[in-house]
Coordinates of C-alpha atoms in Angstrom, one line a residue:
X16 CA -59.3 78.9 80.0
X17 CA -56.1 77.0 79.8
X18 CA -52.6 78.6 79.5
X19 CA -49.4 77.2 78.1
X20 CA -46.0 78.1 79.5
X21 CA -42.5 77.6 78.2
X22 CA -39.0 78.9 79.1
X23 CA -36.6 79.7 76.3
X24 CA -32.9 80.6 76.0
X25 CA -30.5 80.5 78.9
X26 CA -31.7 79.7 82.4
X27 CA -32.0 82.5 84.9
X28 CA -32.8 83.0 88.6
X29 CA -36.5 83.7 89.0
X30 CA -37.9 81.6 86.2
X31 CA -39.6 79.2 88.6
X32 CA -41.1 82.1 90.5
X33 CA -42.7 83.3 87.3
X34 CA -44.1 79.8 86.6
X35 CA -45.4 79.5 90.2
X36 CA -47.2 82.9 90.0
X37 CA -48.8 82.1 86.6
X38 CA -50.2 78.8 88.0
X39 CA -51.4 80.3 91.3
X40 CA -53.0 83.3 89.7
X41 CA -54.7 81.2 87.0
X42 CA -56.0 78.6 89.6
X43 CA -57.1 80.9 92.4
X44 CA -58.3 84.0 90.5
X45 CA -59.7 82.4 87.4
X46 CA -60.1 78.7 88.2
X47 CA -58.0 78.0 85.0
X48 CA -55.4 75.4 84.4
X49 CA -51.8 75.6 83.1
X50 CA -49.7 73.2 81.0
X51 CA -46.0 73.5 80.7
X52 CA -43.9 72.6 77.6
X53 CA -40.5 71.2 78.4
X54 CA -37.2 72.5 76.9
X55 CA -38.6 75.7 75.3
X56 CA -39.9 75.9 71.8
X57 CA -38.6 72.4 71.1
X58 CA -41.0 70.9 73.7
X59 CA -43.9 72.8 72.1
X60 CA -43.0 71.5 68.6
X61 CA -42.7 68.0 70.0
X62 CA -45.7 68.2 72.3
X63 CA -43.7 67.4 75.4
X64 CA -46.1 68.7 77.9
X65 CA -46.5 68.5 81.7
X66 CA -49.5 69.7 83.8
X67 CA -48.6 72.4 86.3
X68 CA -50.6 72.0 89.4
X69 CA -51.4 74.6 92.1
X70 CA -50.0 72.5 95.0
X71 CA -47.3 72.4 97.7
X72 CA -44.7 71.5 95.1
X73 CA -45.6 74.6 93.1
X74 CA -45.3 76.7 96.2
X75 CA -41.7 75.5 96.9
X76 CA -40.6 76.7 93.4
X77 CA -40.2 80.3 94.7
X78 CA -36.6 79.8 96.0
X79 CA -35.3 77.5 93.4
X80 CA -33.0 78.6 90.6
X81 CA -33.0 77.3 87.0
X82 CA -36.3 76.3 85.4
X83 CA -38.4 73.3 86.3
X84 CA -39.5 73.1 82.6
X85 CA -36.0 73.0 81.3
X86 CA -34.8 75.2 78.4
X87 CA -33.2 74.9 75.0
X88 CA -32.4 77.0 72.0
X89 CA -34.3 76.3 68.8
X90 CA -33.2 77.5 65.4
X91 CA -35.6 80.2 64.1
X92 CA -36.0 78.3 60.7
X93 CA -37.3 75.3 62.5
X94 CA -39.8 77.4 64.5
X95 CA -41.0 79.2 61.3
X96 CA -41.4 75.8 59.5
X97 CA -43.4 74.5 62.5
X98 CA -46.2 77.1 62.6
X99 CA -48.8 74.6 61.7
X100 CA -47.5 72.1 64.3
X101 CA -47.6 74.8 67.0
X102 CA -51.3 75.4 66.2
X103 CA -52.0 71.7 66.3
X104 CA -50.2 71.2 69.6
X105 CA -52.0 74.1 71.2
X106 CA -55.4 72.9 69.9
X107 CA -54.7 69.3 71.1
X108 CA -53.8 70.5 74.6
X109 CA -56.7 73.0 74.7
X110 CA -54.3 75.9 75.2
X111 CA -56.0 79.2 74.7
X112 CA -53.0 81.5 75.3
X113 CA -49.2 80.8 75.2
X114 CA -46.9 82.5 77.7
X115 CA -43.2 82.3 76.5
X116 CA -40.7 83.4 79.1
X117 CA -37.3 84.4 77.6
X118 CA -34.9 87.0 76.3
X119 CA -34.5 88.7 72.9
X120 CA -34.7 85.5 70.8
X121 CA -37.7 84.0 72.6
X122 CA -39.6 87.3 72.6
X123 CA -38.8 87.8 68.9
X124 CA -40.3 84.4 68.2
X125 CA -43.3 85.3 70.4
X126 CA -43.9 88.5 68.4
X127 CA -43.8 86.6 65.2
X128 CA -46.3 84.1 66.5
X129 CA -48.5 87.0 67.6
X130 CA -48.3 88.4 64.0
X131 CA -49.5 85.0 62.8
X132 CA -52.5 85.1 65.0
X133 CA -51.3 82.9 67.9
X134 CA -52.6 84.3 71.2
X135 CA -49.3 85.2 73.1
X136 CA -48.3 87.1 76.2
X137 CA -44.5 87.5 76.7
X138 CA -42.5 87.7 79.9
X139 CA -39.0 89.2 79.6
X140 CA -36.1 87.2 81.0
X141 CA -32.4 88.1 80.8
X142 CA -29.7 88.5 83.5
X143 CA -28.0 91.0 81.1
X144 CA -30.9 93.4 81.6
X145 CA -30.9 94.3 77.9
X146 CA -34.6 93.9 77.0
X147 CA -36.0 97.2 76.0
X148 CA -39.3 98.8 77.3
X149 CA -38.8 97.4 80.8
X150 CA -36.8 99.1 83.5
X151 CA -35.2 95.9 84.7
X152 CA -35.6 92.1 84.3
X153 CA -35.5 89.4 87.0
X154 CA -32.2 87.6 87.3
X155 CA -30.2 90.8 86.9
X156 CA -30.2 91.6 90.6
X157 CA -29.0 88.0 91.5
X158 CA -26.2 88.2 88.9
X159 CA -25.0 91.6 90.2
X160 CA -25.2 90.3 93.8
X161 CA -23.1 87.2 93.0
X162 CA -20.6 89.2 91.0
X163 CA -20.3 91.9 93.7
X164 CA -19.6 89.3 96.4
X165 CA -16.9 87.7 94.3
X166 CA -15.2 91.0 93.6
X167 CA -15.4 91.9 97.3
X168 CA -13.4 88.7 98.1
X169 CA -10.9 89.4 95.4
X170 CA -9.9 92.8 96.9
X171 CA -8.2 91.2 99.9
X172 CA -6.1 88.7 97.9
X173 CA -5.2 91.4 95.3
X174 CA -3.9 93.6 98.0
X175 CA -2.0 90.8 99.7
X176 CA -0.1 90.0 96.5
X177 CA 0.0 93.5 95.0
X178 CA -1.7 92.2 91.9
X179 CA -3.9 93.3 89.0
X180 CA -7.2 91.4 89.0
X181 CA -9.4 91.1 86.0
X182 CA -12.9 89.9 86.6
X183 CA -15.0 88.8 83.6
X184 CA -18.7 88.9 84.0
X185 CA -21.6 88.2 81.7
X186 CA -22.8 90.9 79.3
X187 CA -22.7 90.1 75.6
X188 CA -24.0 93.4 74.2
X189 CA -24.9 95.4 77.3
X190 CA -22.6 96.2 80.2
X191 CA -25.2 96.5 83.0
X192 CA -23.8 93.7 85.2
X193 CA -20.3 95.0 84.9
X194 CA -21.4 98.6 85.6
X195 CA -23.4 97.8 88.7
X196 CA -21.1 95.1 90.1
X197 CA -18.1 97.3 89.4
X198 CA -19.6 100.3 91.2
X199 CA -21.0 98.3 94.1
X200 CA -17.6 96.6 94.8
X201 CA -15.4 99.6 94.3
X202 CA -13.6 98.3 91.2
X203 CA -11.0 100.5 89.8
X204 CA -12.1 100.3 86.2
X205 CA -15.1 98.9 84.3
X206 CA -15.0 97.8 80.6
X207 CA -18.3 97.4 78.8
X208 CA -19.4 96.4 75.2
X209 CA -20.9 99.8 74.5
X210 CA -17.4 101.4 74.6
X211 CA -14.2 100.2 73.0
X212 CA -11.4 100.3 75.6
X213 CA -7.9 101.6 75.1
X214 CA -5.3 99.2 76.4
X215 CA -2.5 101.8 76.6
X216 CA -4.7 104.1 78.7
X217 CA -5.7 101.2 81.0
X218 CA -2.1 100.3 81.5
X219 CA -1.2 103.9 82.3
X220 CA -4.0 104.0 84.9
X221 CA -2.7 100.7 86.5
X222 CA 0.9 102.0 86.7
X223 CA -0.2 105.3 88.1
X224 CA -2.3 103.7 90.8
X225 CA 0.7 101.5 92.0
X226 CA 3.0 104.5 91.8
X227 CA 0.7 106.4 94.2
X228 CA 1.3 103.7 96.8
X229 CA -1.8 101.5 96.3
X230 CA -1.4 97.7 96.5
X231 CA -4.0 96.4 94.0
X232 CA -6.0 97.1 90.9
X233 CA -9.3 95.5 90.0
X234 CA -10.9 95.8 86.6
X235 CA -14.4 94.4 85.8
X236 CA -14.7 93.3 82.2
X237 CA -18.0 92.4 80.5
X238 CA -17.6 89.3 78.3
X239 CA -18.6 91.4 75.2
X240 CA -16.2 94.2 75.8
X241 CA -13.9 94.9 72.9
X242 CA -10.6 96.9 72.6
X243 CA -9.9 99.8 70.3
X244 CA -8.6 97.9 67.2
X245 CA -5.5 100.0 67.1
X246 CA -4.5 98.8 70.6
X247 CA -5.0 95.1 70.5
X248 CA -6.9 92.5 68.5
X249 CA -9.0 89.7 70.1
X250 CA -9.0 86.2 68.7
X251 CA -11.9 85.5 66.4
X252 CA -14.4 82.9 67.6
X253 CA -16.8 82.9 64.7
X254 CA -20.6 82.7 64.8
X255 CA -22.6 79.8 66.2
X256 CA -25.6 78.2 64.5
X257 CA -28.0 80.8 66.0
X258 CA -26.1 83.8 64.7
X259 CA -24.4 84.6 68.1
X260 CA -20.8 85.6 68.3
X261 CA -18.6 83.1 70.0
X262 CA -16.5 84.9 72.6
X263 CA -12.9 83.9 73.1
X264 CA -12.2 85.3 76.6
X265 CA -11.5 89.0 76.5
X266 CA -10.2 89.1 80.1
X267 CA -7.6 86.5 79.6
X268 CA -6.3 88.1 76.4
X269 CA -6.3 91.5 78.0
X270 CA -4.4 90.2 81.0
X271 CA -1.6 88.9 78.8
X272 CA -1.4 92.3 77.1
X273 CA -1.1 94.1 80.5
X274 CA 1.6 91.8 81.7
X275 CA 3.5 92.2 78.5
X276 CA 3.3 96.0 78.5
X277 CA 3.9 96.9 82.2
X278 CA 5.5 93.8 83.6
X279 CA 2.9 93.5 86.4
X280 CA 1.4 90.2 87.6
X281 CA -2.2 89.8 86.5
X282 CA -4.8 87.2 87.6
X283 CA -8.0 86.6 85.7
X284 CA -11.3 85.3 87.2
X285 CA -14.1 84.4 84.9
X286 CA -17.4 84.1 86.9
X287 CA -19.3 82.6 84.0
X288 CA -22.4 80.6 84.7
X289 CA -22.1 80.9 88.5
X290 CA -23.8 84.3 88.0
X291 CA -27.1 82.7 86.9
X292 CA -27.2 79.6 89.1
X293 CA -28.7 79.1 92.5
X294 CA -31.3 80.9 94.6
X295 CA -32.7 84.2 93.3
X296 CA -32.4 87.3 95.5
X297 CA -35.6 88.5 97.2
X298 CA -35.8 91.4 94.7
X299 CA -35.8 88.9 91.8
X300 CA -38.3 86.7 93.5
X301 CA -40.7 89.6 93.9
X302 CA -40.2 90.9 90.4
X303 CA -40.6 87.5 88.8
X304 CA -43.8 86.9 90.9
X305 CA -45.3 90.2 89.8
X306 CA -44.4 89.4 86.2
X307 CA -46.1 86.0 86.4
X308 CA -49.2 87.4 88.1
X309 CA -49.6 90.1 85.5
X310 CA -48.9 87.8 82.6
X311 CA -51.7 85.5 83.8
X312 CA -54.1 88.5 84.1
X313 CA -53.2 89.8 80.7
X314 CA -53.8 86.3 79.2
X315 CA -57.3 86.1 80.8
X316 CA -58.1 89.6 79.7
X317 CA -57.2 88.7 76.1
X318 CA -54.3 91.3 76.0
X319 CA -52.5 89.3 73.4
X320 CA -49.3 90.3 71.6
X321 CA -48.1 92.2 74.7
X322 CA -45.2 91.8 77.1
X323 CA -45.2 92.5 80.8
X324 CA -42.7 95.1 81.9
X325 CA -41.6 97.1 85.0
X326 CA -42.3 100.8 84.6
X327 CA -41.1 102.6 87.7
X328 CA -42.8 100.8 90.5
X329 CA -45.7 99.5 88.4
X330 CA -46.1 96.5 86.1
X331 CA -47.5 97.4 82.8
X332 CA -47.9 96.0 79.3
X333 CA -46.1 97.0 76.1
X334 CA -46.4 95.6 72.6
X335 CA -44.0 92.7 71.9
X336 CA -43.1 94.3 68.6
X337 CA -41.8 97.4 70.4
X338 CA -39.8 95.5 73.0
X339 CA -37.7 93.7 70.4
X340 CA -36.9 96.7 68.2
X341 CA -33.6 97.3 70.0
X342 CA -31.5 96.2 73.0
X343 CA -31.4 98.2 76.2
X344 CA -27.8 99.2 76.5
X345 CA -25.8 101.4 79.0
X346 CA -26.2 105.1 78.1
X347 CA -23.1 107.2 77.9
X348 CA -24.2 109.3 80.9
X349 CA -24.5 106.3 83.1
X350 CA -21.0 105.1 82.1
X351 CA -19.5 108.5 82.8
X352 CA -21.3 108.7 86.1
X353 CA -19.2 105.9 87.4
X354 CA -16.0 107.8 86.9
X355 CA -15.4 110.1 89.8
X356 CA -12.9 112.2 87.9
X357 CA -15.0 112.7 84.7
X358 CA -16.3 116.1 83.9
X359 CA -20.0 116.2 83.5
X360 CA -21.1 116.4 79.9
X361 CA -24.6 117.1 78.5
X362 CA -26.5 114.0 77.4
X363 CA -26.6 113.6 73.7
X364 CA -28.8 111.0 72.2
X365 CA -26.9 108.7 69.9
X366 CA -23.5 110.1 70.9
X367 CA -20.7 107.5 70.9
X368 CA -19.5 106.2 74.3
X369 CA -15.8 106.4 74.8
X370 CA -13.8 104.3 77.3
X371 CA -13.6 106.8 80.1
X372 CA -14.7 104.8 83.1
X373 CA -11.7 104.2 85.2
X374 CA -13.2 105.1 88.5
X375 CA -11.1 103.9 91.4
X376 CA -8.8 105.9 93.5

């Protein structure tokens, strides 16, 4: 058997560990070969292939960030129009099963290919941790670790200058990085996409903290966080060619509002792509390796149309079609849990989440 591998969407710590595990498992357990396609779906459509060998170079991939295959975004229309070309390229390369590694867009494309009869096994990848039907995804732990270390460092400079610090982290539609990094670093408030935040309430909390004699205030803001429209309006960035919202910098705009309303000096730090660069944490290396091993096994066992997922401590398989039905977002009870002053409320499925997490004292 021969497997084909590609990485789609944004890069992510742990991608190389997945590739390494697929190659090793295929070679040593099944005596199978693996071919990689460069730059995601584009490389598959253009037949830009590279053999992936089980050698010393492959072993050294475990600690390297990014993806050795490169990655790129391809418009869904081009992919749909290229179905015949995909079949042709797979046949020319003797590829029996395709293993796409990626986030929501990549897995949606993989599910569509499975529906069209292409043998596919998906591997979830997103530092935002927003893929459904898996407890976590590799890259998330690395992103949280980097963000936490950065916020830890900002505490001392914020206290020295008696400043308000806003730290913007990744999280387009889900606030997992903000929630975990904020809790781990002892941030005083956390703003996430799942809950519109109230600017006046945040300003009141900041003023109250300084009036109690504290010397700093740190707020972690997910890039997709949005204010209550009655409090402030963010600049509109429009939609890109792939249908994604262009963000205009919520933390910078919020910082200007805070300074204007309470006359307090605010500094904003946008961590951006530093969160997904560099060496993956040991947790992400292990999870990525387990995903790669089990993806290779599923491919050889003809478990097509499935996605590998972490379920408790075990790696299982779930249908791709189920994994892409919705995003995995922060539940209301997890958000309230971070607020030490919040009264416990019964969990209600589908209940709206309000901006109540202002957890620092």
